[in-house]
Amino acid sequence: MSTRRFGGFGLVVAGALGGVLISLGITAAAQRGEPLPLKELQQFANVFAAIKGSYVEPVGDEQLINDAIKGMFSELDPHSTYLDAEAFKEMEAITQGGFGGLGIEIGSEDGMPKVIAPIEDTPAARAGILAGDLITHIDGKPTKGMSLNDAIKLMRGEPKTPIVLTIARQGRDKPLVVNIVRDLIKVRSVRSKMLDNNIAYVRIAQFQERTASDLVTQLNALGAKAPPKALILDLRNDPGGLLDSAIGVSSAFLKPDVLVVSTKGRVPSSNREYFAKPGDYMRGYLNGGSGSSDYLSNLAGWSKTVPMVVLVNVGSASASEIVAGALQDHKRAKVLGNRTFGKGSVQSVLPLSEDTGIKLTTARYYTPSGRSIQVTGVDPDIAVDDTAQGNLFRLPREVDLQRHLVNAAEAEEAATGKDSEAEEVEPKMFEFGGADDYQLKQAINLLEGRPVKKSDPSQVVKADKAAASAAQPNGKTPATEKKSPINPSNSKIERFRITPEGLIKAQ
């Protein structure tokens, strides 16, 4: 892959997305003053020759080298990896926003892929795939126990190729068999709409090359007739992406030239501060990306002053956490939802050839106040469950990943697991931004000065009763069953009101 093709990528912060070309001088700098370990390299060469010459079955040079490279990453953090030709191509496609596939946001439940939401106007949406569908088989292959990455690889493929999904849908006794033809999916990373009472809603699904410039277009359209009264930025289940885009999105809402994020690593070039100014969020555009003018120069001024809430959850990672952390530290917005994923590390991609490379963790990033979000994540200002019945998403956080980087400033918690032993009934899947989006409703309540609840106590009680009935044929709750006390009168409720100066906590 040529250097020019990497020009618009920018610096990557999400483990699963994208990459950036950085100079091979990093390698030289890291080794400066340290001689090559010739004895160990000779030992490696001896092992290579022994396997190639004496192993019971022939092994090709390319396979041996590739396996050796992968082995070097086996004890590094989980976001550092070798990118073979397939992974390298997929990385570029995702970062630039297009790939062959079905068009669904996907998560995992009970060891099987679960549809978070179909993307509008895609093969999945046209075939009738719904949020909450559990994918039990892909082309007849069971998905139980299959890793989410493997399931995604099976569902992706060349446009115009067929695929058969077997779906388990709540309320239906028999599985559904759905025939779909893959297509070129151009992921629309930014979506927006006007809610009631002149509140603007913007959702960012992932941070791609054009996310920040597309955000400007959407914000200007939202305020075409009149500036919105308030704004909700939805970053839930956004796994991250490009650092340039995260800085650009943050800059759309912050005052010019304020600090957005800083990075610190072993190599001097990894120690940087990034500000809300074109020189930092336009790097990808100026280095070969599409366009060269400052896209924020056309942004309406209301975006920097309108009262604002940022929605986050356990699936908000990396670039999402940079944006949420920056807006929170500068007190530009209230962060509402659940504690985020906790990925506070920066990955850089060094190409090894035209179509292979390595993705290497080179730095940690820090919010404007100097916080490291590694492992800890961003704590919301106002904690609100995914649904009225409790939390829906059971995604692992950074702390649950093996070999994760530690955060020296914080004591680590144990693996998260389920939030409560009493949660036996899975809350109903919902569409982000839809009519049944509980966290969105609470964000609106916050902006309009109404009470904000973490969950609906009556709905939690109803879920507990349903769990007890399901567990006991006679509908009685066993004496040994553990219950979380529910006391609606003690629910923590915070009240705010909108003023020209922003959100003011009601007394």
Short mmCIF file of C-alpha atoms in Angstrom, two decimals:
data_model
loop_
_atom_site.label_atom_id
_atom_site.label_comp_id
_atom_site.label_asym_id
_atom_site.label_seq_id
_atom_site.Cartn_x
_atom_site.Cartn_y
_atom_site.Cartn_z
CA MET A 1 0.00 0.00 0.00
CA SER A 2 1.45 3.35 -0.99
CA THR A 3 2.09 6.21 1.38
CA ARG A 4 -0.40 8.36 -0.50
CA ARG A 5 -3.23 5.90 0.15
CA PHE A 6 -2.56 6.36 3.87
CA GLY A 7 -2.54 10.15 3.66
CA GLY A 8 -6.07 10.69 4.87
CA PHE A 9 -6.08 8.09 7.60
CA GLY A 10 -4.70 10.13 10.49
CA LEU A 11 -3.66 8.67 13.83
CA VAL A 12 -5.78 5.75 14.96
CA VAL A 13 -7.18 5.28 18.44
CA ALA A 14 -9.60 2.34 18.08
CA GLY A 15 -8.35 -1.22 18.39
CA ALA A 16 -10.71 -2.50 15.70
CA LEU A 17 -10.59 0.38 13.25
CA GLY A 18 -8.23 2.01 10.80
CA GLY A 19 -4.58 3.05 10.91
CA VAL A 20 -2.03 5.69 10.06
CA LEU A 21 1.27 5.66 8.26
CA ILE A 22 3.99 6.82 10.62
CA SER A 23 7.63 7.06 9.67
CA LEU A 24 9.76 3.99 9.94
CA GLY A 25 12.06 6.34 11.80
CA ILE A 26 10.15 5.30 14.93
CA THR A 27 11.87 1.95 14.71
CA ALA A 28 15.25 3.60 14.29
CA ALA A 29 14.57 5.97 17.16
CA ALA A 30 13.52 3.14 19.45
CA GLN A 31 16.74 1.28 18.67
CA ARG A 32 19.01 4.31 18.84
CA GLY A 33 21.71 3.57 21.37
CA GLU A 34 20.68 -0.08 21.60
CA PRO A 35 22.70 -2.50 19.43
CA LEU A 36 20.85 -5.22 17.55
CA PRO A 37 20.54 -8.43 19.60
CA LEU A 38 22.70 -10.45 17.21
CA LYS A 39 22.90 -13.52 19.44
CA GLU A 40 19.10 -13.76 19.73
CA LEU A 41 18.64 -13.09 16.00
CA GLN A 42 21.07 -15.91 15.24
CA GLN A 43 19.05 -18.17 17.53
CA PHE A 44 15.89 -17.21 15.65
CA ALA A 45 17.59 -18.04 12.36
CA ASN A 46 18.67 -21.43 13.71
CA VAL A 47 15.12 -22.27 14.80
CA PHE A 48 13.78 -21.15 11.43
CA ALA A 49 16.27 -23.40 9.62
CA ALA A 50 15.53 -26.36 11.89
CA ILE A 51 11.76 -26.18 11.34
CA LYS A 52 12.15 -25.63 7.61
CA GLY A 53 14.59 -28.49 7.21
CA SER A 54 13.41 -31.10 9.70
CA TYR A 55 9.73 -30.68 10.57
CA VAL A 56 7.65 -33.76 9.74
CA GLU A 57 5.70 -31.85 7.07
CA PRO A 58 7.01 -29.11 4.79
CA VAL A 59 6.35 -25.54 5.96
CA GLY A 60 6.75 -22.61 3.57
CA ASP A 61 8.99 -19.65 4.26
CA GLU A 62 6.08 -17.18 4.16
CA GLN A 63 4.04 -19.14 6.69
CA LEU A 64 7.00 -19.47 9.06
CA ILE A 65 7.77 -15.77 8.91
CA ASN A 66 4.12 -14.75 9.31
CA ASP A 67 3.68 -17.07 12.29
CA ALA A 68 6.88 -15.75 13.86
CA ILE A 69 5.67 -12.17 13.49
CA LYS A 70 2.31 -13.07 15.04
CA GLY A 71 4.16 -14.74 17.90
CA MET A 72 5.97 -11.50 18.71
CA PHE A 73 2.59 -9.88 19.36
CA SER A 74 1.24 -12.71 21.51
CA GLU A 75 2.38 -11.13 24.79
CA LEU A 76 1.76 -7.49 23.87
CA ASP A 77 -1.45 -5.61 24.66
CA PRO A 78 -4.61 -6.82 22.86
CA HIS A 79 -4.70 -3.87 20.43
CA SER A 80 -1.27 -4.55 18.91
CA THR A 81 -1.37 -7.04 16.06
CA TYR A 82 0.07 -8.17 12.75
CA LEU A 83 -2.03 -7.17 9.74
CA ASP A 84 -1.88 -9.74 6.96
CA ALA A 85 -3.16 -8.86 3.50
CA GLU A 86 -6.82 -9.58 4.40
CA ALA A 87 -6.72 -7.65 7.68
CA PHE A 88 -4.85 -4.76 6.06
CA LYS A 89 -7.46 -4.44 3.31
CA GLU A 90 -10.33 -4.66 5.79
CA MET A 91 -8.75 -1.99 8.00
CA GLU A 92 -8.57 0.44 5.09
CA ALA A 93 -12.12 -0.30 3.98
CA ILE A 94 -13.65 0.25 7.41
CA THR A 95 -11.72 3.47 8.03
CA GLN A 96 -12.77 4.91 4.69
CA GLY A 97 -16.35 3.88 5.32
CA GLY A 98 -17.02 1.22 2.70
CA PHE A 99 -16.95 -2.59 2.56
CA GLY A 100 -18.86 -5.52 1.15
CA GLY A 101 -21.39 -6.83 3.63
CA LEU A 102 -24.95 -6.78 4.98
CA GLY A 103 -25.29 -3.49 6.83
CA ILE A 104 -25.89 -4.22 10.52
CA GLU A 105 -24.55 -2.94 13.82
CA ILE A 106 -23.75 -6.09 15.75
CA GLY A 107 -23.01 -7.16 19.31
CA SER A 108 -22.82 -10.46 21.16
CA GLU A 109 -25.17 -12.31 23.50
CA ASP A 110 -24.83 -15.81 24.95
CA GLY A 111 -21.88 -16.48 22.66
CA MET A 112 -23.81 -15.59 19.49
CA PRO A 113 -23.95 -12.42 17.35
CA LYS A 114 -26.95 -10.20 18.06
CA VAL A 115 -28.23 -7.40 15.85
CA ILE A 116 -27.98 -4.03 17.57
CA ALA A 117 -29.57 -2.25 14.62
CA PRO A 118 -29.82 -2.67 10.85
CA ILE A 119 -28.35 0.24 8.91
CA GLU A 120 -31.00 1.94 6.83
CA ASP A 121 -31.11 1.28 3.09
CA THR A 122 -28.82 -1.76 3.24
CA PRO A 123 -29.38 -5.44 2.30
CA ALA A 124 -30.05 -6.37 5.93
CA ALA A 125 -32.69 -3.68 6.39
CA ARG A 126 -34.37 -4.54 3.08
CA ALA A 127 -34.42 -8.24 4.02
CA GLY A 128 -36.31 -7.48 7.24
CA ILE A 129 -33.53 -7.98 9.80
CA LEU A 130 -34.60 -6.32 13.06
CA ALA A 131 -32.83 -5.01 16.16
CA GLY A 132 -32.67 -7.80 18.70
CA ASP A 133 -32.42 -10.65 16.19
CA LEU A 134 -30.05 -13.38 17.33
CA ILE A 135 -27.99 -14.90 14.49
CA THR A 136 -27.79 -18.63 15.24
CA HIS A 137 -26.30 -19.80 11.91
CA ILE A 138 -24.38 -18.23 9.04
CA ASP A 139 -24.66 -20.25 5.82
CA GLY A 140 -25.63 -23.21 7.99
CA LYS A 141 -22.62 -22.85 10.30
CA PRO A 142 -23.58 -22.53 14.00
CA THR A 143 -22.45 -19.29 15.62
CA LYS A 144 -22.61 -20.53 19.22
CA GLY A 145 -19.15 -20.03 20.70
CA MET A 146 -17.91 -18.24 17.56
CA SER A 147 -15.94 -15.05 18.18
CA LEU A 148 -17.60 -11.86 17.05
CA ASN A 149 -14.72 -11.13 14.67
CA ASP A 150 -15.11 -14.54 13.01
CA ALA A 151 -18.85 -13.98 12.62
CA ILE A 152 -18.23 -10.58 11.05
CA LYS A 153 -15.71 -12.09 8.62
CA LEU A 154 -18.27 -14.69 7.53
CA MET A 155 -20.93 -12.05 6.93
CA ARG A 156 -18.65 -9.75 4.99
CA GLY A 157 -17.78 -10.59 1.43
CA GLU A 158 -17.78 -9.42 -2.16
CA PRO A 159 -20.85 -7.45 -3.28
CA LYS A 160 -23.52 -9.46 -5.15
CA THR A 161 -22.63 -12.70 -3.31
CA PRO A 162 -25.42 -14.52 -1.41
CA ILE A 163 -25.54 -15.43 2.26
CA VAL A 164 -28.12 -17.23 4.40
CA LEU A 165 -28.74 -16.20 8.01
CA THR A 166 -30.76 -18.21 10.49
CA ILE A 167 -32.42 -15.88 12.96
CA ALA A 168 -33.95 -16.43 16.40
CA ARG A 169 -36.46 -13.63 17.02
CA GLN A 170 -38.21 -12.87 20.28
CA GLY A 171 -41.89 -13.82 20.10
CA ARG A 172 -41.41 -16.44 17.39
CA ASP A 173 -41.16 -20.14 18.20
CA LYS A 174 -39.48 -21.15 14.94
CA PRO A 175 -36.22 -19.75 13.56
CA LEU A 176 -36.31 -17.51 10.50
CA VAL A 177 -34.17 -18.30 7.46
CA VAL A 178 -33.24 -15.09 5.64
CA ASN A 179 -31.57 -15.02 2.22
CA ILE A 180 -29.55 -11.86 1.64
CA VAL A 181 -27.31 -10.65 -1.18
CA ARG A 182 -24.29 -8.69 0.00
CA ASP A 183 -23.73 -5.19 -1.31
CA LEU A 184 -21.17 -2.41 -1.01
CA ILE A 185 -21.93 -0.83 2.35
CA LYS A 186 -20.99 2.81 2.65
CA VAL A 187 -21.28 3.37 6.37
CA ARG A 188 -22.96 6.64 7.17
CA SER A 189 -21.08 7.56 10.30
CA VAL A 190 -23.19 10.64 11.13
CA ARG A 191 -26.98 10.75 11.34
CA SER A 192 -29.18 13.49 12.71
CA LYS A 193 -32.75 14.62 13.19
CA MET A 194 -34.81 17.18 15.04
CA LEU A 195 -36.68 15.97 18.10
CA ASP A 196 -39.71 17.61 19.66
CA ASN A 197 -39.32 21.04 21.25
CA ASN A 198 -36.50 22.00 18.89
CA ILE A 199 -33.89 19.64 20.36
CA ALA A 200 -31.29 18.42 17.84
CA TYR A 201 -30.11 14.79 17.89
CA VAL A 202 -26.84 13.69 16.26
CA ARG A 203 -25.51 10.11 16.31
CA ILE A 204 -21.94 9.17 15.36
CA ALA A 205 -21.57 5.43 14.67
CA GLN A 206 -17.78 5.49 14.16
CA PHE A 207 -15.02 7.99 13.45
CA GLN A 208 -14.04 7.81 9.78
CA GLU A 209 -12.11 10.11 7.46
CA ARG A 210 -15.07 12.36 6.70
CA THR A 211 -16.95 12.13 10.01
CA ALA A 212 -16.09 15.63 11.26
CA SER A 213 -16.83 17.34 7.93
CA ASP A 214 -20.10 15.38 7.62
CA LEU A 215 -20.98 16.48 11.15
CA VAL A 216 -20.62 20.12 10.09
CA THR A 217 -22.99 19.54 7.17
CA GLN A 218 -25.57 17.92 9.44
CA LEU A 219 -25.32 20.60 12.14
CA ASN A 220 -25.78 23.38 9.60
CA ALA A 221 -28.83 21.60 8.20
CA LEU A 222 -30.31 21.22 11.69
CA GLY A 223 -29.97 24.94 12.31
CA ALA A 224 -30.92 26.10 8.83
CA LYS A 225 -34.21 27.70 9.93
CA ALA A 226 -33.34 28.55 13.51
CA PRO A 227 -30.71 27.42 16.04
CA PRO A 228 -31.85 24.40 18.07
CA LYS A 229 -32.75 24.91 21.73
CA ALA A 230 -30.43 22.08 22.78
CA LEU A 231 -28.29 19.28 21.32
CA ILE A 232 -27.83 15.58 22.10
CA LEU A 233 -24.66 13.88 20.78
CA ASP A 234 -25.03 10.09 20.76
CA LEU A 235 -21.75 8.13 20.98
CA ARG A 236 -23.19 4.86 22.31
CA ASN A 237 -21.67 1.67 20.88
CA ASP A 238 -19.25 3.82 18.84
CA PRO A 239 -15.98 1.82 18.88
CA GLY A 240 -13.84 4.79 17.87
CA GLY A 241 -11.68 5.35 14.81
CA LEU A 242 -9.43 8.19 13.69
CA LEU A 243 -7.87 10.66 16.09
CA ASP A 244 -8.15 13.48 13.52
CA SER A 245 -11.90 12.95 13.40
CA ALA A 246 -12.20 12.88 17.19
CA ILE A 247 -10.34 16.20 17.41
CA GLY A 248 -12.51 17.67 14.63
CA VAL A 249 -15.76 16.57 16.28
CA SER A 250 -14.62 17.95 19.65
CA SER A 251 -13.56 21.21 17.99
CA ALA A 252 -17.04 21.65 16.52
CA PHE A 253 -18.37 22.18 20.06
CA LEU A 254 -15.39 23.70 21.90
CA LYS A 255 -13.85 27.16 21.87
CA PRO A 256 -10.99 27.57 19.36
CA ASP A 257 -7.48 26.55 20.39
CA VAL A 258 -8.38 24.76 23.65
CA LEU A 259 -6.67 21.45 24.44
CA VAL A 260 -8.60 18.41 23.24
CA VAL A 261 -6.29 15.49 24.04
CA SER A 262 -2.63 14.71 24.66
CA THR A 263 -0.60 11.56 24.06
CA LYS A 264 2.48 10.21 25.84
CA GLY A 265 4.71 7.34 24.77
CA ARG A 266 8.32 6.11 24.69
CA VAL A 267 9.17 7.72 21.38
CA PRO A 268 9.48 11.54 21.47
CA SER A 269 7.19 11.92 18.44
CA SER A 270 4.42 10.19 20.43
CA ASN A 271 4.40 12.96 23.04
CA ARG A 272 2.00 15.53 21.66
CA GLU A 273 -0.82 17.88 22.54
CA TYR A 274 -3.75 18.31 20.16
CA PHE A 275 -5.82 21.47 20.18
CA ALA A 276 -9.09 22.63 18.64
CA LYS A 277 -7.36 24.19 15.66
CA PRO A 278 -7.03 23.30 11.95
CA GLY A 279 -3.40 22.27 12.24
CA ASP A 280 -4.45 19.33 14.41
CA TYR A 281 -7.84 18.21 13.08
CA MET A 282 -6.97 18.83 9.41
CA ARG A 283 -3.78 16.73 9.30
CA GLY A 284 -5.41 13.88 7.39
CA TYR A 285 -6.92 16.25 4.85
CA LEU A 286 -3.70 18.15 4.31
CA ASN A 287 -1.66 14.96 3.90
CA GLY A 288 -3.48 13.59 0.90
CA GLY A 289 -7.06 13.37 2.15
CA SER A 290 -10.02 14.73 0.22
CA GLY A 291 -10.26 18.48 0.45
CA SER A 292 -7.93 21.00 2.03
CA SER A 293 -10.10 23.86 3.36
CA ASP A 294 -11.05 24.17 7.03
CA TYR A 295 -14.45 22.51 7.17
CA LEU A 296 -15.18 24.01 10.59
CA SER A 297 -14.94 27.54 9.22
CA ASN A 298 -18.46 27.12 7.80
CA LEU A 299 -19.99 25.84 11.05
CA ALA A 300 -22.77 27.87 12.63
CA GLY A 301 -21.81 29.50 15.91
CA TRP A 302 -24.67 27.98 17.95
CA SER A 303 -22.87 24.62 18.08
CA LYS A 304 -20.38 26.03 20.59
CA THR A 305 -22.96 27.52 22.96
CA VAL A 306 -26.15 25.46 22.82
CA PRO A 307 -26.90 23.33 25.95
CA MET A 308 -25.62 19.84 25.25
CA VAL A 309 -25.76 16.26 26.48
CA VAL A 310 -23.43 13.42 25.33
CA LEU A 311 -24.80 9.86 25.48
CA VAL A 312 -22.26 7.08 26.18
CA ASN A 313 -22.30 3.42 27.22
CA VAL A 314 -19.98 0.45 27.65
CA GLY A 315 -19.57 0.25 23.85
CA SER A 316 -18.25 3.82 23.58
CA ALA A 317 -14.50 3.42 23.10
CA SER A 318 -11.33 5.22 22.12
CA ALA A 319 -12.19 8.19 19.86
CA SER A 320 -15.64 8.30 21.48
CA GLU A 321 -13.97 8.57 24.87
CA ILE A 322 -11.68 11.34 23.64
CA VAL A 323 -14.70 13.40 22.58
CA ALA A 324 -16.72 12.66 25.71
CA GLY A 325 -13.72 13.33 27.97
CA ALA A 326 -12.86 16.62 26.25
CA LEU A 327 -16.42 17.96 26.38
CA GLN A 328 -16.74 16.83 29.99
CA ASP A 329 -13.43 18.34 31.14
CA HIS A 330 -14.20 21.69 29.49
CA LYS A 331 -17.71 21.56 31.04
CA ARG A 332 -19.15 21.98 27.58
CA ALA A 333 -21.64 19.12 27.96
CA LYS A 334 -23.15 16.77 30.51
CA VAL A 335 -22.20 13.13 29.90
CA LEU A 336 -25.13 10.76 30.49
CA GLY A 337 -25.34 6.97 30.34
CA ASN A 338 -22.92 4.25 31.50
CA ARG A 339 -19.19 4.16 32.13
CA THR A 340 -17.35 3.79 28.83
CA PHE A 341 -15.09 1.01 27.56
CA GLY A 342 -11.78 2.34 28.88
CA LYS A 343 -9.46 2.20 25.86
CA GLY A 344 -6.95 4.95 26.46
CA SER A 345 -4.19 3.84 24.10
CA VAL A 346 -3.09 4.98 20.67
CA GLN A 347 -2.32 2.57 17.84
CA SER A 348 -0.10 3.39 14.87
CA VAL A 349 0.23 1.31 11.71
CA LEU A 350 3.62 0.69 10.17
CA PRO A 351 3.37 -0.83 6.68
CA LEU A 352 5.70 -3.75 6.03
CA SER A 353 4.87 -4.06 2.34
CA GLU A 354 2.24 -2.93 -0.16
CA ASP A 355 -0.47 -4.98 1.56
CA THR A 356 0.76 -5.94 5.05
CA GLY A 357 1.66 -4.05 8.20
CA ILE A 358 1.68 -4.05 11.97
CA LYS A 359 -0.64 -2.16 14.30
CA LEU A 360 1.35 -1.18 17.36
CA THR A 361 0.32 0.57 20.57
CA THR A 362 2.68 3.56 20.77
CA ALA A 363 1.16 5.88 23.39
CA ARG A 364 -1.50 6.50 26.01
CA TYR A 365 -3.86 9.42 25.63
CA TYR A 366 -5.01 11.88 28.28
CA THR A 367 -8.02 14.17 28.57
CA PRO A 368 -7.52 17.96 28.88
CA SER A 369 -7.42 17.72 32.69
CA GLY A 370 -4.67 15.08 32.49
CA ARG A 371 -6.86 12.02 33.16
CA SER A 372 -5.88 8.70 31.66
CA ILE A 373 -9.00 6.80 30.61
CA GLN A 374 -7.07 3.55 30.14
CA VAL A 375 -9.08 0.81 31.91
CA THR A 376 -11.20 3.29 33.91
CA GLY A 377 -13.19 4.79 31.04
CA VAL A 378 -15.21 8.00 31.22
CA ASP A 379 -17.60 8.13 34.16
CA PRO A 380 -20.84 9.84 33.17
CA ASP A 381 -21.96 12.92 35.06
CA ILE A 382 -25.38 11.28 35.31
CA ALA A 383 -25.62 7.48 35.34
CA VAL A 384 -28.62 6.10 33.43
CA ASP A 385 -29.23 2.45 32.51
CA ASP A 386 -29.59 1.32 28.90
CA THR A 387 -33.29 0.63 29.38
CA ALA A 388 -36.02 1.25 31.95
CA GLN A 389 -35.60 -2.41 33.04
CA GLY A 390 -31.87 -2.12 33.57
CA ASN A 391 -28.71 -2.47 31.50
CA LEU A 392 -28.91 -4.29 28.18
CA PHE A 393 -25.36 -4.41 26.82
CA ARG A 394 -23.01 -6.94 28.43
CA LEU A 395 -19.94 -6.07 26.39
CA PRO A 396 -16.50 -6.65 27.94
CA ARG A 397 -14.54 -3.56 28.88
CA GLU A 398 -10.83 -2.94 28.45
CA VAL A 399 -10.20 -4.27 31.97
CA ASP A 400 -11.67 -7.62 30.90
CA LEU A 401 -9.18 -8.04 28.04
CA GLN A 402 -6.09 -10.14 28.63
CA ARG A 403 -2.74 -8.30 28.67
CA HIS A 404 -4.37 -4.85 28.70
CA LEU A 405 -2.19 -1.88 29.57
CA VAL A 406 -2.50 -0.88 33.20
CA ASN A 407 -3.43 2.56 34.45
CA ALA A 408 -0.85 3.39 37.09
CA ALA A 409 -3.02 6.17 38.49
CA GLU A 410 -5.98 3.94 39.29
CA ALA A 411 -6.52 0.65 41.09
CA GLU A 412 -8.05 -1.87 38.71
CA GLU A 413 -11.42 -3.45 39.34
CA ALA A 414 -12.22 -7.09 38.78
CA ALA A 415 -13.74 -8.21 35.49
CA THR A 416 -17.14 -6.64 35.09
CA GLY A 417 -19.43 -9.58 34.32
CA LYS A 418 -23.11 -8.90 34.97
CA ASP A 419 -23.98 -5.74 36.81
CA SER A 420 -26.27 -7.51 39.26
CA GLU A 421 -27.05 -11.06 40.27
CA ALA A 422 -30.72 -10.16 40.23
CA GLU A 423 -30.78 -9.33 36.52
CA GLU A 424 -32.27 -12.51 35.08
CA VAL A 425 -34.52 -11.02 32.39
CA GLU A 426 -32.81 -9.53 29.35
CA PRO A 427 -34.18 -6.04 28.73
CA LYS A 428 -35.75 -5.44 25.34
CA MET A 429 -33.49 -4.37 22.47
CA PHE A 430 -34.13 -0.85 21.22
CA GLU A 431 -33.07 1.42 18.36
CA PHE A 432 -30.66 4.24 19.16
CA GLY A 433 -32.60 7.45 18.69
CA GLY A 434 -35.93 5.60 18.46
CA ALA A 435 -39.17 6.09 20.35
CA ASP A 436 -38.24 3.43 22.94
CA ASP A 437 -34.74 4.80 23.64
CA TYR A 438 -34.78 5.22 27.43
CA GLN A 439 -31.44 7.02 27.78
CA LEU A 440 -32.45 9.48 25.05
CA LYS A 441 -35.66 10.21 26.94
CA GLN A 442 -33.64 10.92 30.08
CA ALA A 443 -31.32 13.23 28.13
CA ILE A 444 -34.38 15.16 26.94
CA ASN A 445 -35.67 15.29 30.51
CA LEU A 446 -32.31 16.69 31.62
CA LEU A 447 -32.31 19.38 28.95
CA GLU A 448 -35.90 20.39 29.70
CA GLY A 449 -35.47 20.47 33.47
CA ARG A 450 -37.52 17.39 34.27
CA PRO A 451 -36.50 14.57 36.65
CA VAL A 452 -33.83 12.16 35.39
CA LYS A 453 -34.00 8.53 36.56
CA LYS A 454 -31.32 5.85 36.33
CA SER A 455 -34.02 3.29 35.59
CA ASP A 456 -37.77 2.93 36.02
CA PRO A 457 -38.26 1.26 39.43
CA SER A 458 -41.68 -0.10 38.48
CA GLN A 459 -40.22 -1.68 35.35
CA VAL A 460 -37.35 -3.22 37.36
CA VAL A 461 -39.84 -4.72 39.81
CA LYS A 462 -41.88 -6.06 36.89
CA ALA A 463 -38.75 -7.65 35.39
CA ASP A 464 -37.87 -9.23 38.74
CA LYS A 465 -41.37 -10.71 39.03
CA ALA A 466 -41.15 -12.04 35.47
CA ALA A 467 -37.80 -13.66 36.30
CA ALA A 468 -39.27 -15.29 39.41
CA SER A 469 -42.28 -16.60 37.49
CA ALA A 470 -40.06 -18.00 34.78
CA ALA A 471 -37.87 -19.72 37.38
CA GLN A 472 -40.77 -21.27 39.37
CA PRO A 473 -43.74 -23.02 37.72
CA ASN A 474 -46.00 -21.94 40.57
CA GLY A 475 -44.88 -18.34 40.20
CA LYS A 476 -43.47 -18.17 43.73
CA THR A 477 -40.10 -16.72 44.46
CA PRO A 478 -37.76 -19.13 46.27
CA ALA A 479 -36.72 -17.97 49.71
CA THR A 480 -33.02 -18.11 48.81
CA GLU A 481 -33.35 -15.90 45.71
CA LYS A 482 -31.32 -12.69 45.96
CA LYS A 483 -33.10 -9.47 45.17
CA SER A 484 -31.79 -5.97 44.75
CA PRO A 485 -33.87 -3.66 46.93
CA ILE A 486 -36.04 -1.33 44.89
CA ASN A 487 -37.13 1.86 46.57
CA PRO A 488 -38.64 4.37 44.14
CA SER A 489 -38.75 7.08 46.77
CA ASN A 490 -34.98 6.89 47.18
CA SER A 491 -34.18 7.09 43.44
CA LYS A 492 -31.61 9.77 42.82
CA ILE A 493 -33.18 12.48 40.70
CA GLU A 494 -31.31 15.49 39.39
CA ARG A 495 -33.06 18.52 37.93
CA PHE A 496 -31.61 21.00 35.47
CA ARG A 497 -32.98 23.88 33.46
CA ILE A 498 -31.88 25.54 30.22
CA THR A 499 -30.55 29.10 30.40
CA PRO A 500 -28.67 31.26 27.89
CA GLU A 501 -25.50 30.29 29.80
CA GLY A 502 -26.21 26.57 29.41
CA LEU A 503 -27.48 23.89 31.80
CA ILE A 504 -28.03 25.11 35.38
CA LYS A 505 -28.72 22.66 38.19
CA ALA A 506 -32.07 23.45 39.78
CA GLN A 507 -32.01 24.07 43.51
#
